[in-house]
Amino acid sequence: FLEKRCFNNAKRIIANSNMIKDEIISTYGIDAQKIDVVYNGVESKIINHEGSFKKLSKEFYLDKNSKILLYVGSGFKRKGVEEFLEIISRLKNKNIKAFVIGKEKNIEHYKQLSKDFKIDKNVIFTGPRDDVDDFYTISDIFLFPTRYEPFSNVVLEAMSFENAVFTTQQNGASEILSREFIMDNSQDFSVVDKIDKLLLDKKTLKEIQKSNKSKSKQFSIEKNLSETLKVINEIIN
């Protein structure tokens, strides 16, 4: 009721993805002309792979030859950590490390799942971290099989740190990815073959990583601010 009243009374609405815009229209019958889509922005940072790897390898004893997959997010059930673990368990390539970073009150359940999937030696649950940038830096593939997300900034962050990124079409951030990197849902296990192939194809993986870094620059914080202020100024003037 409150949302409907707010949307009806608003002069303009800013949504952070077309997915959310469509949901507002279908749920509340709002005129599409009233809604502007402004994607989130991300800060571009300097990448120091050698420094980050050296730092984290001291803590986690990492092998330079291992490929690294990453998940970042809190609220494991909605954001697909169970699916993340199952995907890891289905990979043919076992020379990997998978990091799960984030706060979760039921984390022991997910640690047990990793044992049930027989991947507990490959998966590391770090809990919340202040040095997430270091994990983005050393990882090769960012996998985020969320069940629902308006627009997860972690997708942009991972791209900006030169990760290949896979997420679901239930994540508004999927709109900035090519179709081949979008899962139909959190249990779309066709992604397993795609990841396996990328892990074996260093050249293609590197090309995708560089392309994602370049693409992320199109979604700067400055651009987000500029487009937001443009909508506000149109209302004021």
CSV table of C-alpha atoms in Angstrom, one decimal:
chain,number,residue,atom,x,y,z
A,1,PHE,CA,0.0,0.0,0.0
A,2,LEU,CA,2.7,2.4,1.0
A,3,GLU,CA,4.8,1.6,-2.1
A,4,LYS,CA,1.8,2.1,-4.4
A,5,ARG,CA,1.0,5.4,-2.8
A,6,CYS,CA,4.6,6.6,-3.1
A,7,PHE,CA,4.9,5.6,-6.7
A,8,ASN,CA,1.6,7.2,-7.6
A,9,ASN,CA,2.4,10.4,-5.9
A,10,ALA,CA,6.0,10.7,-7.2
A,11,LYS,CA,6.6,13.1,-10.1
A,12,ARG,CA,9.4,10.8,-11.4
A,13,ILE,CA,10.8,7.4,-10.3
A,14,ILE,CA,14.4,6.3,-10.7
A,15,ALA,CA,14.9,2.5,-11.1
A,16,ASN,CA,18.4,0.9,-11.1
A,17,SER,CA,17.5,-1.6,-13.8
A,18,ASN,CA,14.9,-2.3,-16.5
A,19,MET,CA,13.9,-5.4,-14.6
A,20,ILE,CA,12.8,-3.2,-11.6
A,21,LYS,CA,11.2,-0.7,-13.9
A,22,ASP,CA,9.1,-3.5,-15.4
A,23,GLU,CA,8.2,-4.8,-12.0
A,24,ILE,CA,6.9,-1.4,-10.9
A,25,ILE,CA,4.8,-1.1,-14.0
A,26,SER,CA,3.3,-4.5,-13.8
A,27,THR,CA,2.8,-4.4,-10.0
A,28,TYR,CA,1.4,-0.9,-9.6
A,29,GLY,CA,0.3,0.1,-13.1
A,30,ILE,CA,2.6,3.1,-13.2
A,31,ASP,CA,3.1,4.9,-16.5
A,32,ALA,CA,6.4,3.8,-18.1
A,33,GLN,CA,7.2,7.4,-19.1
A,34,LYS,CA,7.4,8.3,-15.4
A,35,ILE,CA,10.2,5.9,-14.7
A,36,ASP,CA,13.9,6.5,-15.6
A,37,VAL,CA,16.5,3.8,-15.4
A,38,VAL,CA,19.8,4.8,-14.0
A,39,TYR,CA,22.3,2.0,-13.5
A,40,ASN,CA,24.6,1.9,-10.5
A,41,GLY,CA,28.1,3.2,-10.7
A,42,VAL,CA,31.4,1.7,-9.6
A,43,GLU,CA,34.7,3.3,-8.6
A,44,SER,CA,37.7,2.3,-10.9
A,45,LYS,CA,40.6,1.2,-8.8
A,46,ILE,CA,44.3,0.3,-9.5
A,47,ILE,CA,44.8,-3.4,-9.6
A,48,ASN,CA,48.0,-4.9,-8.0
A,49,HIS,CA,47.7,-8.6,-8.6
A,50,GLU,CA,51.1,-9.5,-7.3
A,51,GLY,CA,50.6,-7.6,-4.1
A,52,SER,CA,47.1,-9.0,-3.4
A,53,PHE,CA,48.1,-12.6,-4.2
A,54,LYS,CA,51.2,-12.3,-2.0
A,55,LYS,CA,49.1,-11.0,0.9
A,56,LEU,CA,46.3,-13.6,0.6
A,57,SER,CA,48.5,-16.5,-0.1
A,58,LYS,CA,50.2,-16.0,3.3
A,59,GLU,CA,46.8,-16.5,4.9
A,60,PHE,CA,45.3,-19.1,2.6
A,61,TYR,CA,48.4,-20.9,1.1
A,62,LEU,CA,47.3,-20.4,-2.4
A,63,ASP,CA,48.8,-22.2,-5.4
A,64,LYS,CA,49.7,-19.9,-8.3
A,65,ASN,CA,48.5,-22.6,-10.7
A,66,SER,CA,45.0,-22.8,-9.2
A,67,LYS,CA,42.1,-20.9,-10.8
A,68,ILE,CA,40.1,-18.9,-8.3
A,69,LEU,CA,36.3,-18.5,-8.3
A,70,LEU,CA,34.6,-15.9,-6.1
A,71,TYR,CA,31.3,-15.2,-4.4
A,72,VAL,CA,30.7,-12.0,-2.5
A,73,GLY,CA,27.5,-11.2,-0.6
A,74,SER,CA,25.5,-11.5,2.6
A,75,GLY,CA,22.2,-13.3,2.9
A,76,PHE,CA,23.3,-16.6,1.5
A,77,LYS,CA,19.9,-18.2,0.7
A,78,ARG,CA,18.5,-15.5,-1.5
A,79,LYS,CA,21.9,-14.8,-3.2
A,80,GLY,CA,22.5,-18.4,-4.2
A,81,VAL,CA,25.4,-19.8,-2.1
A,82,GLU,CA,23.9,-23.3,-2.1
A,83,GLU,CA,23.7,-23.1,-5.9
A,84,PHE,CA,27.3,-21.7,-6.0
A,85,LEU,CA,28.5,-24.7,-4.1
A,86,GLU,CA,26.7,-27.2,-6.3
A,87,ILE,CA,28.1,-25.5,-9.4
A,88,ILE,CA,31.6,-25.8,-7.9
A,89,SER,CA,31.0,-29.5,-7.1
A,90,ARG,CA,30.0,-30.2,-10.7
A,91,LEU,CA,33.1,-28.7,-12.3
A,92,LYS,CA,35.5,-31.1,-14.0
A,93,ASN,CA,38.4,-28.9,-13.2
A,94,LYS,CA,39.3,-29.6,-9.6
A,95,ASN,CA,42.4,-27.4,-9.5
A,96,ILE,CA,40.5,-24.5,-8.1
A,97,LYS,CA,39.9,-22.5,-5.0
A,98,ALA,CA,36.5,-20.9,-4.4
A,99,PHE,CA,36.1,-18.1,-1.9
A,100,VAL,CA,32.7,-17.3,-0.3
A,101,ILE,CA,32.9,-13.9,1.3
A,102,GLY,CA,30.0,-12.4,3.4
A,103,LYS,CA,28.1,-12.4,6.6
A,104,GLU,CA,25.7,-15.3,7.3
A,105,LYS,CA,24.2,-16.4,10.6
A,106,ASN,CA,23.7,-19.9,9.4
A,107,ILE,CA,27.2,-20.3,7.9
A,108,GLU,CA,27.7,-23.7,9.5
A,109,HIS,CA,24.9,-25.1,7.3
A,110,TYR,CA,26.8,-24.0,4.2
A,111,LYS,CA,30.1,-25.3,5.5
A,112,GLN,CA,28.4,-28.7,5.9
A,113,LEU,CA,27.0,-28.4,2.4
A,114,SER,CA,30.5,-28.0,1.1
A,115,LYS,CA,31.4,-31.3,2.9
A,116,ASP,CA,28.3,-33.0,1.5
A,117,PHE,CA,29.3,-31.9,-2.0
A,118,LYS,CA,32.9,-33.1,-1.2
A,119,ILE,CA,34.4,-29.7,-2.1
A,120,ASP,CA,35.3,-28.6,1.5
A,121,LYS,CA,39.0,-28.7,0.5
A,122,ASN,CA,38.3,-26.3,-2.4
A,123,VAL,CA,36.0,-23.9,-0.8
A,124,ILE,CA,37.0,-21.3,1.8
A,125,PHE,CA,34.4,-19.4,3.8
A,126,THR,CA,36.0,-16.1,5.0
A,127,GLY,CA,33.1,-14.4,6.7
A,128,PRO,CA,32.9,-10.6,6.2
A,129,ARG,CA,36.2,-9.0,5.0
A,130,ASP,CA,37.5,-5.4,4.9
A,131,ASP,CA,39.9,-6.4,2.1
A,132,VAL,CA,37.4,-7.7,-0.5
A,133,ASP,CA,39.3,-5.8,-3.2
A,134,ASP,CA,42.2,-8.2,-2.8
A,135,PHE,CA,39.9,-11.1,-3.5
A,136,TYR,CA,38.4,-9.5,-6.6
A,137,THR,CA,42.0,-8.9,-7.7
A,138,ILE,CA,43.2,-12.5,-7.5
A,139,SER,CA,40.0,-14.2,-8.7
A,140,ASP,CA,39.4,-15.3,-12.3
A,141,ILE,CA,35.7,-15.9,-12.3
A,142,PHE,CA,33.0,-14.2,-10.3
A,143,LEU,CA,29.9,-16.4,-9.9
A,144,PHE,CA,26.7,-14.9,-8.4
A,145,PRO,CA,23.7,-17.3,-8.9
A,146,THR,CA,21.3,-15.1,-7.0
A,147,ARG,CA,17.6,-15.8,-6.8
A,148,TYR,CA,16.7,-12.1,-6.9
A,149,GLU,CA,18.6,-8.9,-7.0
A,150,PRO,CA,17.5,-5.4,-8.2
A,151,PHE,CA,21.0,-4.6,-9.4
A,152,SER,CA,24.0,-6.1,-7.4
A,153,ASN,CA,27.0,-3.8,-7.3
A,154,VAL,CA,29.2,-6.9,-6.8
A,155,VAL,CA,28.8,-7.6,-10.5
A,156,LEU,CA,30.2,-4.2,-11.5
A,157,GLU,CA,32.9,-4.5,-8.9
A,158,ALA,CA,34.0,-7.9,-10.1
A,159,MET,CA,34.1,-6.6,-13.7
A,160,SER,CA,36.1,-3.6,-12.7
A,161,PHE,CA,38.7,-6.0,-11.2
A,162,GLU,CA,39.0,-8.0,-14.4
A,163,ASN,CA,36.8,-11.0,-13.6
A,164,ALA,CA,34.7,-13.0,-16.0
A,165,VAL,CA,31.2,-12.7,-14.5
A,166,PHE,CA,28.2,-15.1,-14.4
A,167,THR,CA,24.9,-14.2,-12.8
A,168,THR,CA,21.2,-14.9,-13.2
A,169,GLN,CA,18.6,-13.0,-15.3
A,170,GLN,CA,16.8,-12.4,-11.9
A,171,ASN,CA,19.6,-9.9,-11.2
A,172,GLY,CA,19.1,-6.5,-12.8
A,173,ALA,CA,22.8,-6.3,-13.2
A,174,SER,CA,22.6,-9.1,-15.8
A,175,GLU,CA,21.4,-6.4,-18.2
A,176,ILE,CA,25.0,-5.2,-18.7
A,177,LEU,CA,26.3,-8.7,-19.5
A,178,SER,CA,26.4,-10.6,-22.8
A,179,ARG,CA,23.7,-13.4,-23.0
A,180,GLU,CA,26.3,-16.2,-22.7
A,181,PHE,CA,27.1,-15.1,-19.1
A,182,ILE,CA,23.5,-15.0,-17.9
A,183,MET,CA,22.0,-18.0,-16.2
A,184,ASP,CA,18.2,-18.6,-16.7
A,185,ASN,CA,17.9,-19.1,-13.0
A,186,SER,CA,20.0,-19.9,-9.9
A,187,GLN,CA,19.8,-23.6,-10.8
A,188,ASP,CA,20.8,-23.3,-14.5
A,189,PHE,CA,23.7,-25.7,-14.4
A,190,SER,CA,24.5,-25.3,-18.0
A,191,VAL,CA,26.9,-22.7,-16.6
A,192,VAL,CA,29.1,-25.5,-15.4
A,193,ASP,CA,30.3,-26.4,-18.9
A,194,LYS,CA,30.9,-22.7,-19.7
A,195,ILE,CA,33.1,-22.3,-16.7
A,196,ASP,CA,35.0,-25.5,-17.3
A,197,LYS,CA,35.7,-24.4,-20.9
A,198,LEU,CA,36.9,-20.9,-19.7
A,199,LEU,CA,39.2,-22.5,-17.1
A,200,LEU,CA,40.9,-24.4,-19.9
A,201,ASP,CA,41.1,-21.5,-22.4
A,202,LYS,CA,43.5,-18.9,-20.9
A,203,LYS,CA,43.4,-16.7,-23.9
A,204,THR,CA,39.6,-16.4,-24.1
A,205,LEU,CA,39.4,-16.0,-20.3
A,206,LYS,CA,41.9,-13.1,-20.4
A,207,GLU,CA,40.0,-11.4,-23.3
A,208,ILE,CA,36.8,-11.6,-21.3
A,209,GLN,CA,38.4,-10.2,-18.2
A,210,LYS,CA,39.9,-7.3,-20.1
A,211,SER,CA,36.6,-6.6,-21.9
A,212,ASN,CA,34.7,-6.6,-18.6
A,213,LYS,CA,37.2,-4.1,-17.1
A,214,SER,CA,36.7,-1.8,-20.1
A,215,LYS,CA,32.9,-2.2,-19.9
A,216,SER,CA,32.8,-1.4,-16.2
A,217,LYS,CA,34.2,2.1,-17.0
A,218,GLN,CA,30.9,2.9,-18.8
A,219,PHE,CA,29.2,2.7,-15.4
A,220,SER,CA,31.1,5.2,-13.3
A,221,ILE,CA,29.9,6.8,-10.1
A,222,GLU,CA,30.1,10.1,-11.9
A,223,LYS,CA,27.8,8.9,-14.7
A,224,ASN,CA,25.3,7.7,-12.1
A,225,LEU,CA,25.4,11.0,-10.4
A,226,SER,CA,25.1,13.0,-13.6
A,227,GLU,CA,22.0,11.0,-14.8
A,228,THR,CA,20.4,11.2,-11.4
A,229,LEU,CA,20.9,15.0,-11.2
A,230,LYS,CA,19.5,15.3,-14.8
A,231,VAL,CA,16.2,13.7,-13.7
A,232,ILE,CA,16.0,15.9,-10.5
A,233,ASN,CA,16.8,19.1,-12.5
A,234,GLU,CA,14.0,18.2,-15.0
A,235,ILE,CA,11.5,18.1,-12.2
A,236,ILE,CA,12.8,21.3,-10.6
A,237,ASN,CA,12.8,23.2,-13.8
